[in-house]
Coordinates of C-alpha atoms and ligand atoms in Angstrom, one line a residue:
M48 CA 0.3 0.3 0.2
R49 CA 1.3 3.4 -1.4
T50 CA 1.6 5.3 1.7
R51 CA 1.9 9.5 2.7
T52 CA 3.9 10.8 5.2
T53 CA 3.1 12.4 8.2
L54 CA 3.2 15.8 6.8
I55 CA 0.2 17.2 4.4
T56 CA 0.5 17.0 0.5
L57 CA 1.3 20.2 0.8
L58 CA 3.9 21.2 2.6
C59 CA 5.7 17.4 1.3
L60 CA 5.8 20.3 -2.1
F61 CA 6.9 23.7 -0.3
S62 CA 9.7 21.1 1.3
F63 CA 10.4 19.9 -2.0
T64 CA 10.6 22.9 -3.7
I65 CA 12.6 24.2 -1.1
G66 CA 15.1 21.3 -0.8
R67 CA 12.7 19.0 1.3
G68 CA 15.6 18.5 4.0
Q69 CA 17.1 15.5 2.2
Q70 CA 18.0 16.0 -0.9
T71 CA 18.4 18.8 -3.3
V72 CA 19.3 20.0 -6.9
D73 CA 21.4 23.1 -6.0
S74 CA 23.1 23.8 -9.4
K75 CA 22.4 23.5 -13.0
D76 CA 25.1 20.5 -13.1
W77 CA 25.4 19.8 -9.8
T78 CA 23.3 17.6 -7.7
T79 CA 23.4 17.3 -4.1
I80 CA 22.9 14.5 -2.0
E81 CA 21.8 13.8 1.4
N82 CA 21.3 10.9 3.4
G83 CA 19.5 9.9 6.5
E84 CA 15.7 10.5 6.0
M85 CA 12.8 9.2 4.1
W86 CA 12.5 10.1 0.2
L87 CA 9.7 10.7 -0.5
D88 CA 8.1 10.3 -5.0
N89 CA 6.6 13.2 -7.3
D90 CA 3.6 12.8 -5.9
G91 CA 4.4 12.6 -2.0
Y92 CA 4.9 9.0 -1.2
N93 CA 7.0 7.5 0.7
V94 CA 9.8 5.7 -1.6
Q95 CA 9.5 2.1 -1.0
A96 CA 12.2 0.5 -3.0
H97 CA 14.4 -1.2 -0.5
G98 CA 17.1 -4.6 -0.9
T99 CA 17.4 -2.0 -4.4
G100 CA 18.6 -3.0 -7.9
F101 CA 18.5 0.0 -10.5
L102 CA 19.1 0.0 -14.4
K103 CA 19.9 3.0 -16.7
V104 CA 17.7 3.3 -19.8
G105 CA 19.2 6.4 -21.9
D106 CA 18.9 9.3 -19.1
T107 CA 16.9 7.7 -17.1
W108 CA 17.5 5.7 -13.8
Y109 CA 15.1 3.0 -12.8
M110 CA 14.9 1.9 -9.3
I111 CA 13.1 -2.0 -8.0
G112 CA 12.0 -2.5 -4.9
E113 CA 10.6 -4.4 -1.7
D114 CA 7.5 -2.3 -1.1
R115 CA 8.1 -2.8 3.3
S116 CA 4.6 -0.3 4.1
E117 CA 3.6 -3.5 6.2
S118 CA 6.6 -5.1 6.8
W119 CA 5.3 -8.4 5.4
N120 CA 4.4 -10.3 2.4
P121 CA 6.4 -7.1 0.2
D122 CA 5.0 -5.9 -3.2
V123 CA 7.5 -5.0 -5.8
N124 CA 7.4 -1.4 -6.4
M125 CA 8.7 1.1 -10.1
Y126 CA 10.2 4.2 -10.1
S127 CA 12.3 6.6 -12.2
S128 CA 15.0 9.7 -11.9
K129 CA 17.3 11.4 -14.2
D130 CA 19.6 11.9 -10.6
L131 CA 19.2 9.6 -8.1
V132 CA 16.6 12.3 -5.3
H133 CA 13.4 13.5 -8.1
W134 CA 11.6 10.0 -8.1
K135 CA 9.1 9.1 -10.2
W136 CA 6.3 6.4 -9.0
E137 CA 6.1 4.3 -12.1
R138 CA 3.7 1.1 -11.0
K139 CA 3.8 -2.1 -8.4
I140 CA 5.3 -4.4 -11.4
I141 CA 4.5 -7.5 -8.6
E142 CA 1.7 -7.3 -6.4
N143 CA 2.1 -9.7 -3.7
G144 CA -1.1 -12.5 -4.1
V145 CA -2.2 -10.3 -6.9
T146 CA -0.7 -10.0 -10.2
H147 CA 1.2 -12.9 -9.7
P148 CA -1.3 -15.7 -8.9
E149 CA 1.8 -18.3 -9.2
L150 CA 3.0 -16.9 -6.7
G151 CA 0.7 -17.4 -3.7
K152 CA -0.7 -15.0 -0.8
S153 CA 1.5 -16.1 1.6
R154 CA 5.4 -15.6 0.0
F155 CA 6.9 -12.7 -0.2
I156 CA 10.2 -11.4 -2.6
E157 CA 12.9 -9.5 -1.8
R158 CA 16.2 -8.0 -3.2
P159 CA 14.3 -7.6 -6.5
K160 CA 16.6 -6.8 -9.4
L161 CA 16.4 -5.5 -12.9
L162 CA 18.3 -6.4 -16.2
Y163 CA 18.0 -5.8 -19.4
C164 CA 18.9 -8.6 -22.2
K165 CA 19.5 -7.2 -25.5
K166 CA 19.5 -10.9 -27.6
T167 CA 15.7 -10.5 -27.0
D168 CA 15.1 -7.2 -26.3
Q169 CA 13.4 -8.0 -22.8
Y170 CA 14.2 -6.7 -19.6
V171 CA 13.6 -9.6 -16.6
V172 CA 13.8 -9.3 -12.4
W173 CA 15.4 -11.8 -10.9
C174 CA 14.6 -11.8 -6.7
H175 CA 15.0 -14.1 -3.5
W176 CA 11.6 -15.8 -3.2
E177 CA 10.9 -17.1 0.5
G178 CA 8.4 -17.6 2.9
R179 CA 7.9 -16.8 6.2
N180 CA 10.6 -19.4 8.2
Y181 CA 13.0 -18.5 5.0
G182 CA 12.7 -22.3 4.1
A183 CA 11.5 -22.4 0.6
S184 CA 15.0 -20.4 -0.3
E185 CA 13.7 -19.6 -4.4
A186 CA 14.5 -17.4 -6.2
A187 CA 12.0 -16.4 -9.4
V188 CA 12.3 -14.9 -12.5
F189 CA 10.1 -12.1 -14.8
Y190 CA 10.2 -10.1 -18.0
S191 CA 8.5 -7.8 -19.3
D192 CA 8.8 -6.2 -23.3
N193 CA 8.8 -2.7 -21.7
I194 CA 10.8 -1.5 -18.7
T195 CA 8.1 -0.5 -16.9
G196 CA 5.8 -4.3 -17.7
P197 CA 3.2 -5.5 -17.0
Y198 CA 6.0 -8.5 -15.8
K199 CA 5.7 -12.1 -16.4
F200 CA 5.9 -14.8 -14.2
H201 CA 8.3 -17.0 -16.1
W202 CA 9.8 -19.3 -12.7
G203 CA 10.3 -19.8 -9.9
G204 CA 12.6 -22.3 -7.3
R205 CA 16.3 -22.9 -6.9
P206 CA 18.3 -22.8 -9.3
L207 CA 20.4 -26.0 -10.3
G208 CA 18.2 -27.1 -7.6
I209 CA 20.3 -25.2 -4.6
K210 CA 18.5 -23.3 -1.9
S211 CA 18.5 -19.7 -2.7
R212 CA 18.5 -16.6 0.4
D213 CA 20.0 -12.6 -0.1
C214 CA 20.4 -11.8 -3.6
N215 CA 21.7 -10.1 -6.7
V216 CA 22.5 -9.7 -10.3
F217 CA 25.8 -8.7 -12.5
Q218 CA 25.5 -7.6 -16.1
D219 CA 29.6 -8.4 -17.2
D220 CA 30.5 -5.2 -19.5
D221 CA 30.0 -8.1 -22.4
G222 CA 26.3 -8.8 -22.0
T223 CA 27.2 -12.0 -19.6
A224 CA 24.8 -12.2 -17.3
Y225 CA 24.6 -13.6 -13.0
F226 CA 22.7 -14.5 -10.4
I227 CA 24.6 -14.2 -7.5
S228 CA 22.8 -15.5 -3.9
T229 CA 23.5 -17.2 -0.6
T230 CA 23.6 -20.9 -1.0
N231 CA 24.6 -24.2 1.1
E232 CA 22.2 -22.5 3.7
N233 CA 23.8 -19.1 4.0
Q234 CA 27.2 -20.8 4.1
D235 CA 28.3 -19.8 0.5
L236 CA 28.1 -18.0 -2.1
G237 CA 26.9 -18.9 -5.2
L238 CA 27.7 -17.8 -8.5
F239 CA 25.3 -18.6 -11.7
R240 CA 26.1 -17.7 -14.7
L241 CA 22.7 -17.0 -16.5
S242 CA 21.0 -18.7 -20.0
D243 CA 21.6 -15.6 -23.4
D244 CA 17.9 -14.7 -22.2
Y245 CA 19.0 -13.8 -19.1
L246 CA 15.9 -16.6 -18.0
E247 CA 17.8 -19.3 -17.0
A248 CA 21.0 -20.4 -14.3
V249 CA 22.9 -22.5 -16.3
E250 CA 26.2 -23.0 -14.6
H251 CA 27.1 -23.1 -10.7
T252 CA 29.8 -21.8 -9.1
V253 CA 30.8 -22.2 -5.4
L254 CA 32.4 -18.3 -4.3
F255 CA 33.4 -17.9 -0.4
P256 CA 32.1 -21.0 0.7
G257 CA 31.6 -20.9 4.4
E258 CA 32.3 -17.5 5.0
R259 CA 28.6 -16.5 5.6
R260 CA 28.3 -13.5 3.1
E261 CA 24.7 -12.0 2.0
A262 CA 24.0 -9.0 0.4
P263 CA 26.1 -9.3 -2.3
A264 CA 27.2 -6.6 -4.4
I265 CA 29.5 -7.0 -7.5
V266 CA 30.5 -4.0 -9.6
R267 CA 34.2 -4.0 -12.3
V268 CA 36.3 -1.5 -12.4
G269 CA 38.7 -1.8 -15.2
D270 CA 39.6 -5.5 -15.2
M271 CA 38.9 -6.1 -11.9
Y272 CA 35.6 -7.2 -10.0
F273 CA 34.7 -6.2 -6.6
M274 CA 32.4 -7.6 -3.6
F275 CA 31.1 -6.2 -1.2
S276 CA 28.3 -8.5 1.0
S277 CA 27.3 -9.0 4.6
A278 CA 27.4 -11.4 6.6
C279 CA 24.1 -12.9 8.5
T280 CA 23.2 -10.4 11.2
G281 CA 19.4 -10.8 10.9
W282 CA 17.9 -7.0 9.6
D283 CA 21.1 -5.6 12.4
P284 CA 24.2 -4.1 10.5
N285 CA 27.5 -5.7 10.3
Q286 CA 30.3 -4.9 8.8
C287 CA 31.0 -5.0 5.1
K288 CA 33.2 -7.1 3.8
M289 CA 35.0 -6.5 0.3
S290 CA 36.9 -8.8 -1.9
Y291 CA 38.3 -8.6 -6.1
S292 CA 39.0 -10.6 -8.8
K293 CA 40.6 -10.5 -12.1
S294 CA 38.0 -13.5 -12.6
L295 CA 34.4 -14.0 -11.9
K296 CA 34.7 -17.2 -11.1
E297 CA 37.4 -17.8 -9.6
G298 CA 40.5 -15.5 -8.1
W299 CA 38.4 -13.8 -5.2
S300 CA 40.9 -13.0 -2.9
P301 CA 40.0 -13.2 1.1
L302 CA 37.0 -10.9 2.5
E303 CA 38.5 -7.7 4.1
N304 CA 37.1 -5.2 6.3
V305 CA 35.7 -1.9 4.1
G306 CA 34.4 1.3 6.3
D307 CA 33.9 1.4 9.9
R308 CA 32.3 -1.9 11.9
I309 CA 28.3 -1.9 10.4
A310 CA 28.8 -0.6 6.9
F311 CA 27.7 3.1 8.1
D312 CA 24.6 1.0 9.0
T313 CA 23.6 0.0 6.3
Q314 CA 23.6 -3.5 3.8
A315 CA 24.8 -3.5 0.6
A316 CA 21.8 -3.1 -2.1
S317 CA 24.1 -2.6 -5.4
V318 CA 26.7 -0.2 -6.8
L319 CA 26.7 2.4 -9.7
R320 CA 29.0 3.3 -12.3
I321 CA 28.1 7.0 -13.3
F322 CA 30.4 7.1 -16.1
G323 CA 31.0 10.8 -16.3
E324 CA 33.3 13.0 -19.4
K325 CA 36.5 13.7 -16.8
Q326 CA 35.7 10.5 -14.2
T327 CA 33.9 7.5 -13.3
T328 CA 32.2 7.8 -9.8
Y329 CA 30.5 4.7 -8.2
L330 CA 28.1 5.1 -6.2
Y331 CA 27.1 2.5 -3.5
V332 CA 23.7 2.0 -2.3
G333 CA 22.8 0.2 0.4
D334 CA 20.0 -0.6 3.1
R335 CA 19.4 1.4 6.3
W336 CA 16.7 -1.4 7.8
M337 CA 14.5 -0.8 10.4
D338 CA 15.3 3.4 10.8
P339 CA 13.3 2.4 13.7
T340 CA 10.5 0.4 11.8
L341 CA 10.9 -2.3 8.6
P342 CA 8.4 0.5 6.4
E343 CA 10.6 3.7 7.2
S344 CA 14.2 1.5 6.9
K345 CA 16.4 4.2 4.5
T346 CA 18.6 3.8 1.7
I347 CA 21.4 4.8 2.0
I348 CA 24.1 6.7 -0.9
F349 CA 27.7 7.3 -1.5
P350 CA 30.5 7.7 -3.5
I351 CA 33.6 4.5 -3.2
S352 CA 37.0 4.8 -5.0
F353 CA 38.8 2.2 -6.8
D354 CA 43.0 2.4 -6.7
G355 CA 44.4 -0.7 -8.2
T356 CA 43.4 -3.6 -5.1
K357 CA 42.5 -0.6 -3.0
C358 CA 38.8 0.4 -1.9
D359 CA 38.2 3.6 0.1
F360 CA 34.9 3.1 1.8
T361 CA 34.1 6.1 3.0
Y362 CA 30.7 7.2 4.1
S363 CA 29.0 10.8 3.3
Q364 CA 26.3 12.3 5.2
K365 CA 26.1 14.3 2.4
F366 CA 27.6 14.6 -1.3
D367 CA 27.7 16.8 -4.3
I368 CA 28.2 14.8 -7.7
N369 CA 28.0 15.8 -11.5
Y370 CA 26.4 13.6 -13.3
K371 CA 27.7 15.3 -16.3
T372 CA 31.8 15.3 -15.9
G373 CA 31.4 12.3 -12.5
E374 CA 33.0 14.3 -11.0
V375 CA 31.8 14.3 -6.4
K376 CA 32.4 16.6 -4.3
R377 CA 32.1 15.5 -0.3
Ligands
DGJ1222 C1 18.8 -9.8 5.9 C2 18.5 -9.8 4.4 O1 19.8 -9.1 3.7 C3 17.3 -9.4 4.1 O2 16.7 -9.3 2.6 C4 16.4 -10.0 5.3 O3 16.3 -10.9 4.2 C5 16.9 -9.8 6.7 N1 18.1 -10.6 6.6 C6 16.4 -10.8 6.9 O4 15.8 -11.2 8.9

């Protein structure tokens, strides 16, 4: 259900225009992103898109995520934005127990992620499809000819028969796509290479066996892959760890701590690449869960940078970004 903040619409619109506290556009080319408050969409409703997945089409970011308005049984919302600040409500792409009867009412979706498959000219959603006690340990796949849907249900189950929980997707620069998830009762991470149409898992590689990682997010920096992940502590934040490799399937470095011991009160959801005329900037996107309730969980964005195999993972409560040049000012 879409819920308004306690502020009346007029007040929302007024504060939005003058800078609504958390995020403002302060000049033509610079955008200010400020963390810590609930985002509002263009209609003045709370943005509900947790465990977020992004896809950039032209100059527009599409964002999907869990609608936690009612805490459990999350639906999947889609928003769009040109600056990661002003969010236009697009639609509810999956409404639990309504749009996709195959899913059943008692099951729910976490961490929905979005891909575009050039070969089929289709948009594909992979997500964690779960039951109350996290015993189902399944994934589900949806597809559409249009980014805003409607999305058809393709399949739900354990990829290649493997129990699968927290998840993400990664599309490599050559177009090969992967589903990555927490497998084997939270012991390992599983890297699943997808079929050419992105609808099936076709190959499984075990990563970080026994390390008990979840909330994986991969980004490619030049010819190096970096992966961020958390430990498994429910909704409580914990130490974010990073690993790097020149191959997705092997050679990952030992996990190393980045940021403070609770990842600045976040858990990884995505890492975005901003290709500017002067530089490429990387934006870490994480969930600040239970802030203080589940529906009030915040989406947090801050720039991170890489130097060889090192990652500077420093929190910014507020920063400016120039999408044209790629520059950031903290
Ligand atoms: C941590 C996961 O990262 C979340 O997606 C969610 O499954 C919670 N655990 C549930 O406790």
